[in-house]
């Protein structure tokens, strides 16, 4: 996996595209689930992306960090909202979540710098 989160995000995107060609029914179903699950509803998309990020931290998923930090920022999440989500993930995931919370912090910095 690449060392920076901009590249990790691009790599996950590219690999999901390839997987979609190899398993179109599965990835089409996953895409529909993702779209439906993150759509604005009683909870706005921004909050749902923060939830997904916290879960990604707790389960130690590097690609999830890249994907959901990117999408949380795109959905309008602030740095402080992401930081509080990292805090919740640490509370739920213990020491290993601290390490992945640090990784998510690095991802915020990389995506923020790229947007400037």
PDB file of N, CA and C in Angstrom, residues 14-88:
ATOM      1  N   UNK A  14      -8.778   2.769  -7.983  1.00  0.00           N
ATOM      2  CA  UNK A  14      -8.392   1.997  -9.168  1.00  0.00           C
ATOM      3  C   UNK A  14      -8.660   0.507  -8.965  1.00  0.00           C
ATOM      4  N   UNK A  15      -8.319   0.004  -7.803  1.00  0.00           N
ATOM      5  CA  UNK A  15      -8.533  -1.427  -7.543  1.00  0.00           C
ATOM      6  C   UNK A  15     -10.020  -1.771  -7.488  1.00  0.00           C
ATOM      7  N   UNK A  16     -10.825  -0.877  -6.947  1.00  0.00           N
ATOM      8  CA  UNK A  16     -12.268  -1.138  -6.928  1.00  0.00           C
ATOM      9  C   UNK A  16     -12.822  -1.144  -8.345  1.00  0.00           C
ATOM     10  N   UNK A  17     -12.281  -0.285  -9.214  1.00  0.00           N
ATOM     11  CA  UNK A  17     -12.693  -0.301 -10.618  1.00  0.00           C
ATOM     12  C   UNK A  17     -12.340  -1.624 -11.281  1.00  0.00           C
ATOM     13  N   UNK A  18     -11.131  -2.101 -11.037  1.00  0.00           N
ATOM     14  CA  UNK A  18     -10.722  -3.396 -11.589  1.00  0.00           C
ATOM     15  C   UNK A  18     -11.590  -4.526 -11.037  1.00  0.00           C
ATOM     16  N   UNK A  19     -11.854  -4.473  -9.739  1.00  0.00           N
ATOM     17  CA  UNK A  19     -12.696  -5.503  -9.124  1.00  0.00           C
ATOM     18  C   UNK A  19     -14.103  -5.463  -9.719  1.00  0.00           C
ATOM     19  N   UNK A  20     -14.571  -4.256 -10.031  1.00  0.00           N
ATOM     20  CA  UNK A  20     -15.875  -4.108 -10.672  1.00  0.00           C
ATOM     21  C   UNK A  20     -15.947  -4.767 -12.033  1.00  0.00           C
ATOM     22  N   UNK A  21     -14.837  -4.746 -12.761  1.00  0.00           N
ATOM     23  CA  UNK A  21     -14.798  -5.433 -14.057  1.00  0.00           C
ATOM     24  C   UNK A  21     -14.803  -6.943 -13.891  1.00  0.00           C
ATOM     25  N   UNK A  22     -14.157  -7.421 -12.839  1.00  0.00           N
ATOM     26  CA  UNK A  22     -14.053  -8.859 -12.602  1.00  0.00           C
ATOM     27  C   UNK A  22     -15.295  -9.430 -11.913  1.00  0.00           C
ATOM     28  N   UNK A  23     -15.915  -8.631 -11.045  1.00  0.00           N
ATOM     29  CA  UNK A  23     -17.094  -9.076 -10.297  1.00  0.00           C
ATOM     30  C   UNK A  23     -18.176  -8.004 -10.359  1.00  0.00           C
ATOM     31  N   UNK A  24     -18.739  -7.772 -11.548  1.00  0.00           N
ATOM     32  CA  UNK A  24     -19.654  -6.639 -11.707  1.00  0.00           C
ATOM     33  C   UNK A  24     -20.890  -6.705 -10.815  1.00  0.00           C
ATOM     34  N   UNK A  25     -21.460  -7.861 -10.626  1.00  0.00           N
ATOM     35  CA  UNK A  25     -22.670  -7.941  -9.798  1.00  0.00           C
ATOM     36  C   UNK A  25     -22.360  -7.599  -8.343  1.00  0.00           C
ATOM     37  N   UNK A  26     -21.267  -8.137  -7.849  1.00  0.00           N
ATOM     38  CA  UNK A  26     -20.890  -7.871  -6.457  1.00  0.00           C
ATOM     39  C   UNK A  26     -20.591  -6.397  -6.237  1.00  0.00           C
ATOM     40  N   UNK A  27     -19.764  -5.827  -7.103  1.00  0.00           N
ATOM     41  CA  UNK A  27     -19.372  -4.437  -6.903  1.00  0.00           C
ATOM     42  C   UNK A  27     -20.519  -3.475  -7.195  1.00  0.00           C
ATOM     43  N   UNK A  28     -21.406  -3.836  -8.107  1.00  0.00           N
ATOM     44  CA  UNK A  28     -22.588  -3.017  -8.343  1.00  0.00           C
ATOM     45  C   UNK A  28     -23.469  -3.006  -7.093  1.00  0.00           C
ATOM     46  N   UNK A  29     -23.613  -4.175  -6.488  1.00  0.00           N
ATOM     47  CA  UNK A  29     -24.383  -4.260  -5.244  1.00  0.00           C
ATOM     48  C   UNK A  29     -23.737  -3.466  -4.123  1.00  0.00           C
ATOM     49  N   UNK A  30     -22.407  -3.568  -4.018  1.00  0.00           N
ATOM     50  CA  UNK A  30     -21.692  -2.810  -2.995  1.00  0.00           C
ATOM     51  C   UNK A  30     -21.831  -1.312  -3.229  1.00  0.00           C
ATOM     52  N   UNK A  31     -21.719  -0.884  -4.483  1.00  0.00           N
ATOM     53  CA  UNK A  31     -21.861   0.534  -4.809  1.00  0.00           C
ATOM     54  C   UNK A  31     -23.256   1.042  -4.445  1.00  0.00           C
ATOM     55  N   UNK A  32     -24.267   0.234  -4.718  1.00  0.00           N
ATOM     56  CA  UNK A  32     -25.637   0.619  -4.355  1.00  0.00           C
ATOM     57  C   UNK A  32     -25.789   0.712  -2.839  1.00  0.00           C
ATOM     58  N   UNK A  33     -25.203  -0.251  -2.125  1.00  0.00           N
ATOM     59  CA  UNK A  33     -25.250  -0.232  -0.661  1.00  0.00           C
ATOM     60  C   UNK A  33     -24.542   1.005  -0.119  1.00  0.00           C
ATOM     61  N   UNK A  34     -23.373   1.316  -0.673  1.00  0.00           N
ATOM     62  CA  UNK A  34     -22.621   2.488  -0.227  1.00  0.00           C
ATOM     63  C   UNK A  34     -23.415   3.769  -0.463  1.00  0.00           C
ATOM     64  N   UNK A  35     -23.974   3.900  -1.655  1.00  0.00           N
ATOM     65  CA  UNK A  35     -24.746   5.092  -1.997  1.00  0.00           C
ATOM     66  C   UNK A  35     -25.956   5.246  -1.074  1.00  0.00           C
ATOM     67  N   UNK A  36     -26.687   4.158  -0.877  1.00  0.00           N
ATOM     68  CA  UNK A  36     -27.874   4.215  -0.018  1.00  0.00           C
ATOM     69  C   UNK A  36     -27.496   4.481   1.441  1.00  0.00           C
ATOM     70  N   UNK A  37     -26.417   3.864   1.899  1.00  0.00           N
ATOM     71  CA  UNK A  37     -26.021   3.985   3.305  1.00  0.00           C
ATOM     72  C   UNK A  37     -25.474   5.361   3.652  1.00  0.00           C
ATOM     73  N   UNK A  38     -24.883   6.044   2.686  1.00  0.00           N
ATOM     74  CA  UNK A  38     -24.278   7.342   2.984  1.00  0.00           C
ATOM     75  C   UNK A  38     -25.122   8.524   2.502  1.00  0.00           C
ATOM     76  N   UNK A  39     -26.282   8.247   1.941  1.00  0.00           N
ATOM     77  CA  UNK A  39     -27.153   9.333   1.465  1.00  0.00           C
ATOM     78  C   UNK A  39     -27.700  10.127   2.645  1.00  0.00           C
ATOM     79  N   UNK A  40     -27.958  11.413   2.402  1.00  0.00           N
ATOM     80  CA  UNK A  40     -28.599  12.235   3.427  1.00  0.00           C
ATOM     81  C   UNK A  40     -29.941  11.625   3.806  1.00  0.00           C
ATOM     82  N   UNK A  41     -30.212  11.600   5.071  1.00  0.00           N
ATOM     83  CA  UNK A  41     -31.480  11.102   5.607  1.00  0.00           C
ATOM     84  C   UNK A  41     -31.658  11.732   6.974  1.00  0.00           C
ATOM     85  N   UNK A  42     -32.078  10.941   7.955  1.00  0.00           N
ATOM     86  CA  UNK A  42     -32.160  11.452   9.317  1.00  0.00           C
ATOM     87  C   UNK A  42     -30.781  11.916   9.783  1.00  0.00           C
ATOM     88  N   UNK A  43     -29.749  11.222   9.312  1.00  0.00           N
ATOM     89  CA  UNK A  43     -28.361  11.657   9.533  1.00  0.00           C
ATOM     90  C   UNK A  43     -27.815  12.184   8.209  1.00  0.00           C
ATOM     91  N   UNK A  44     -27.139  13.323   8.233  1.00  0.00           N
ATOM     92  CA  UNK A  44     -26.548  13.814   6.993  1.00  0.00           C
ATOM     93  C   UNK A  44     -25.353  12.955   6.572  1.00  0.00           C
ATOM     94  N   UNK A  45     -25.041  13.009   5.295  1.00  0.00           N
ATOM     95  CA  UNK A  45     -23.928  12.238   4.731  1.00  0.00           C
ATOM     96  C   UNK A  45     -22.632  12.480   5.504  1.00  0.00           C
ATOM     97  N   UNK A  46     -22.397  13.713   5.898  1.00  0.00           N
ATOM     98  CA  UNK A  46     -21.193  14.073   6.641  1.00  0.00           C
ATOM     99  C   UNK A  46     -21.046  13.216   7.902  1.00  0.00           C
ATOM    100  N   UNK A  47     -22.114  13.056   8.637  1.00  0.00           N
ATOM    101  CA  UNK A  47     -22.087  12.266   9.879  1.00  0.00           C
ATOM    102  C   UNK A  47     -21.867  10.792   9.562  1.00  0.00           C
ATOM    103  N   UNK A  48     -22.500  10.310   8.512  1.00  0.00           N
ATOM    104  CA  UNK A  48     -22.331   8.908   8.128  1.00  0.00           C
ATOM    105  C   UNK A  48     -20.893   8.615   7.721  1.00  0.00           C
ATOM    106  N   UNK A  49     -20.244   9.555   7.045  1.00  0.00           N
ATOM    107  CA  UNK A  49     -18.837   9.363   6.684  1.00  0.00           C
ATOM    108  C   UNK A  49     -17.951   9.381   7.922  1.00  0.00           C
ATOM    109  N   UNK A  50     -18.278  10.218   8.893  1.00  0.00           N
ATOM    110  CA  UNK A  50     -17.525  10.230  10.150  1.00  0.00           C
ATOM    111  C   UNK A  50     -17.687   8.905  10.888  1.00  0.00           C
ATOM    112  N   UNK A  51     -18.883   8.351  10.849  1.00  0.00           N
ATOM    113  CA  UNK A  51     -19.109   7.037  11.465  1.00  0.00           C
ATOM    114  C   UNK A  51     -18.275   5.966  10.759  1.00  0.00           C
ATOM    115  N   UNK A  52     -18.279   5.998   9.436  1.00  0.00           N
ATOM    116  CA  UNK A  52     -17.507   5.021   8.670  1.00  0.00           C
ATOM    117  C   UNK A  52     -16.013   5.166   8.968  1.00  0.00           C
ATOM    118  N   UNK A  53     -15.537   6.395   9.105  1.00  0.00           N
ATOM    119  CA  UNK A  53     -14.137   6.616   9.448  1.00  0.00           C
ATOM    120  C   UNK A  53     -13.815   6.013  10.811  1.00  0.00           C
ATOM    121  N   UNK A  54     -14.660   6.262  11.797  1.00  0.00           N
ATOM    122  CA  UNK A  54     -14.415   5.729  13.140  1.00  0.00           C
ATOM    123  C   UNK A  54     -14.363   4.196  13.113  1.00  0.00           C
ATOM    124  N   UNK A  55     -15.247   3.593  12.360  1.00  0.00           N
ATOM    125  CA  UNK A  55     -15.231   2.128  12.246  1.00  0.00           C
ATOM    126  C   UNK A  55     -13.964   1.674  11.535  1.00  0.00           C
ATOM    127  N   UNK A  56     -13.567   2.369  10.479  1.00  0.00           N
ATOM    128  CA  UNK A  56     -12.333   2.032   9.767  1.00  0.00           C
ATOM    129  C   UNK A  56     -11.121   2.085  10.677  1.00  0.00           C
ATOM    130  N   UNK A  57     -11.067   3.081  11.561  1.00  0.00           N
ATOM    131  CA  UNK A  57      -9.975   3.178  12.529  1.00  0.00           C
ATOM    132  C   UNK A  57     -10.024   1.988  13.484  1.00  0.00           C
ATOM    133  N   UNK A  58     -11.206   1.695  14.011  1.00  0.00           N
ATOM    134  CA  UNK A  58     -11.346   0.623  14.998  1.00  0.00           C
ATOM    135  C   UNK A  58     -10.998  -0.754  14.432  1.00  0.00           C
ATOM    136  N   UNK A  59     -11.235  -0.955  13.127  1.00  0.00           N
ATOM    137  CA  UNK A  59     -10.941  -2.265  12.527  1.00  0.00           C
ATOM    138  C   UNK A  59      -9.599  -2.273  11.789  1.00  0.00           C
ATOM    139  N   UNK A  60      -8.859  -1.157  11.853  1.00  0.00           N
ATOM    140  CA  UNK A  60      -7.495  -1.064  11.307  1.00  0.00           C
ATOM    141  C   UNK A  60      -7.439  -1.228   9.796  1.00  0.00           C
ATOM    142  N   UNK A  61      -8.276  -0.496   9.094  1.00  0.00           N
ATOM    143  CA  UNK A  61      -8.362  -0.575   7.635  1.00  0.00           C
ATOM    144  C   UNK A  61      -7.735   0.664   7.005  1.00  0.00           C
ATOM    145  N   UNK A  62      -6.511   0.514   6.470  1.00  0.00           N
ATOM    146  CA  UNK A  62      -5.809   1.650   5.855  1.00  0.00           C
ATOM    147  C   UNK A  62      -6.590   2.273   4.707  1.00  0.00           C
ATOM    148  N   UNK A  63      -7.101   1.436   3.818  1.00  0.00           N
ATOM    149  CA  UNK A  63      -7.868   1.953   2.691  1.00  0.00           C
ATOM    150  C   UNK A  63      -9.111   2.695   3.147  1.00  0.00           C
ATOM    151  N   UNK A  64      -9.738   2.204   4.223  1.00  0.00           N
ATOM    152  CA  UNK A  64     -10.917   2.879   4.768  1.00  0.00           C
ATOM    153  C   UNK A  64     -10.569   4.275   5.276  1.00  0.00           C
ATOM    154  N   UNK A  65      -9.389   4.410   5.906  1.00  0.00           N
ATOM    155  CA  UNK A  65      -8.975   5.731   6.384  1.00  0.00           C
ATOM    156  C   UNK A  65      -8.887   6.709   5.226  1.00  0.00           C
ATOM    157  N   UNK A  66      -8.192   6.290   4.183  1.00  0.00           N
ATOM    158  CA  UNK A  66      -8.044   7.166   3.024  1.00  0.00           C
ATOM    159  C   UNK A  66      -9.402   7.506   2.427  1.00  0.00           C
ATOM    160  N   UNK A  67     -10.211   6.500   2.238  1.00  0.00           N
ATOM    161  CA  UNK A  67     -11.493   6.689   1.570  1.00  0.00           C
ATOM    162  C   UNK A  67     -12.428   7.577   2.394  1.00  0.00           C
ATOM    163  N   UNK A  68     -12.550   7.296   3.693  1.00  0.00           N
ATOM    164  CA  UNK A  68     -13.559   8.003   4.487  1.00  0.00           C
ATOM    165  C   UNK A  68     -13.086   9.356   5.008  1.00  0.00           C
ATOM    166  N   UNK A  69     -11.777   9.582   5.168  1.00  0.00           N
ATOM    167  CA  UNK A  69     -11.318  10.949   5.436  1.00  0.00           C
ATOM    168  C   UNK A  69     -11.605  11.802   4.202  1.00  0.00           C
ATOM    169  N   UNK A  70     -11.253  11.290   3.041  1.00  0.00           N
ATOM    170  CA  UNK A  70     -11.514  12.011   1.790  1.00  0.00           C
ATOM    171  C   UNK A  70     -12.998  12.349   1.663  1.00  0.00           C
ATOM    172  N   UNK A  71     -13.852  11.329   1.836  1.00  0.00           N
ATOM    173  CA  UNK A  71     -15.284  11.539   1.625  1.00  0.00           C
ATOM    174  C   UNK A  71     -15.923  12.376   2.734  1.00  0.00           C
ATOM    175  N   UNK A  72     -15.404  12.282   3.965  1.00  0.00           N
ATOM    176  CA  UNK A  72     -15.925  13.128   5.048  1.00  0.00           C
ATOM    177  C   UNK A  72     -15.625  14.594   4.752  1.00  0.00           C
ATOM    178  N   UNK A  73     -14.400  14.866   4.312  1.00  0.00           N
ATOM    179  CA  UNK A  73     -14.055  16.248   3.947  1.00  0.00           C
ATOM    180  C   UNK A  73     -14.915  16.734   2.783  1.00  0.00           C
ATOM    181  N   UNK A  74     -15.088  15.877   1.784  1.00  0.00           N
ATOM    182  CA  UNK A  74     -15.899  16.230   0.617  1.00  0.00           C
ATOM    183  C   UNK A  74     -17.359  16.500   1.016  1.00  0.00           C
ATOM    184  N   UNK A  75     -17.840  15.790   2.045  1.00  0.00           N
ATOM    185  CA  UNK A  75     -19.218  15.966   2.510  1.00  0.00           C
ATOM    186  C   UNK A  75     -19.364  17.157   3.446  1.00  0.00           C
ATOM    187  N   UNK A  76     -18.257  17.850   3.710  1.00  0.00           N
ATOM    188  CA  UNK A  76     -18.333  19.064   4.521  1.00  0.00           C
ATOM    189  C   UNK A  76     -17.905  18.913   5.966  1.00  0.00           C
ATOM    190  N   UNK A  77     -17.349  17.777   6.341  1.00  0.00           N
ATOM    191  CA  UNK A  77     -16.890  17.601   7.719  1.00  0.00           C
ATOM    192  C   UNK A  77     -15.710  18.529   7.989  1.00  0.00           C
ATOM    193  N   UNK A  78     -15.692  19.085   9.164  1.00  0.00           N
ATOM    194  CA  UNK A  78     -14.579  19.951   9.559  1.00  0.00           C
ATOM    195  C   UNK A  78     -13.466  19.109  10.180  1.00  0.00           C
ATOM    196  N   UNK A  79     -12.311  19.698  10.262  1.00  0.00           N
ATOM    197  CA  UNK A  79     -11.188  19.029  10.916  1.00  0.00           C
ATOM    198  C   UNK A  79     -11.567  18.646  12.348  1.00  0.00           C
ATOM    199  N   UNK A  80     -12.222  19.558  13.069  1.00  0.00           N
ATOM    200  CA  UNK A  80     -12.579  19.263  14.463  1.00  0.00           C
ATOM    201  C   UNK A  80     -13.593  18.127  14.556  1.00  0.00           C
ATOM    202  N   UNK A  81     -14.511  18.028  13.604  1.00  0.00           N
ATOM    203  CA  UNK A  81     -15.449  16.899  13.601  1.00  0.00           C
ATOM    204  C   UNK A  81     -14.721  15.579  13.358  1.00  0.00           C
ATOM    205  N   UNK A  82     -13.758  15.606  12.451  1.00  0.00           N
ATOM    206  CA  UNK A  82     -12.974  14.396  12.189  1.00  0.00           C
ATOM    207  C   UNK A  82     -12.156  14.037  13.422  1.00  0.00           C
ATOM    208  N   UNK A  83     -11.563  15.024  14.072  1.00  0.00           N
ATOM    209  CA  UNK A  83     -10.773  14.753  15.267  1.00  0.00           C
ATOM    210  C   UNK A  83     -11.636  14.146  16.376  1.00  0.00           C
ATOM    211  N   UNK A  84     -12.854  14.639  16.550  1.00  0.00           N
ATOM    212  CA  UNK A  84     -13.737  14.053  17.564  1.00  0.00           C
ATOM    213  C   UNK A  84     -14.131  12.631  17.192  1.00  0.00           C
ATOM    214  N   UNK A  85     -14.300  12.363  15.900  1.00  0.00           N
ATOM    215  CA  UNK A  85     -14.599  10.997  15.452  1.00  0.00           C
ATOM    216  C   UNK A  85     -13.425  10.073  15.742  1.00  0.00           C
ATOM    217  N   UNK A  86     -12.212  10.575  15.558  1.00  0.00           N
ATOM    218  CA  UNK A  86     -11.025   9.791  15.906  1.00  0.00           C
ATOM    219  C   UNK A  86     -11.038   9.485  17.402  1.00  0.00           C
ATOM    220  N   UNK A  87     -11.428  10.450  18.203  1.00  0.00           N
ATOM    221  CA  UNK A  87     -11.521  10.236  19.648  1.00  0.00           C
ATOM    222  C   UNK A  87     -12.500   9.139  20.010  1.00  0.00           C
ATOM    223  N   UNK A  88     -13.652   9.127  19.373  1.00  0.00           N
ATOM    224  CA  UNK A  88     -14.648   8.070  19.626  1.00  0.00           C
ATOM    225  C   UNK A  88     -14.088   6.716  19.204  1.00  0.00           C
TER     226      UNK A  88
END
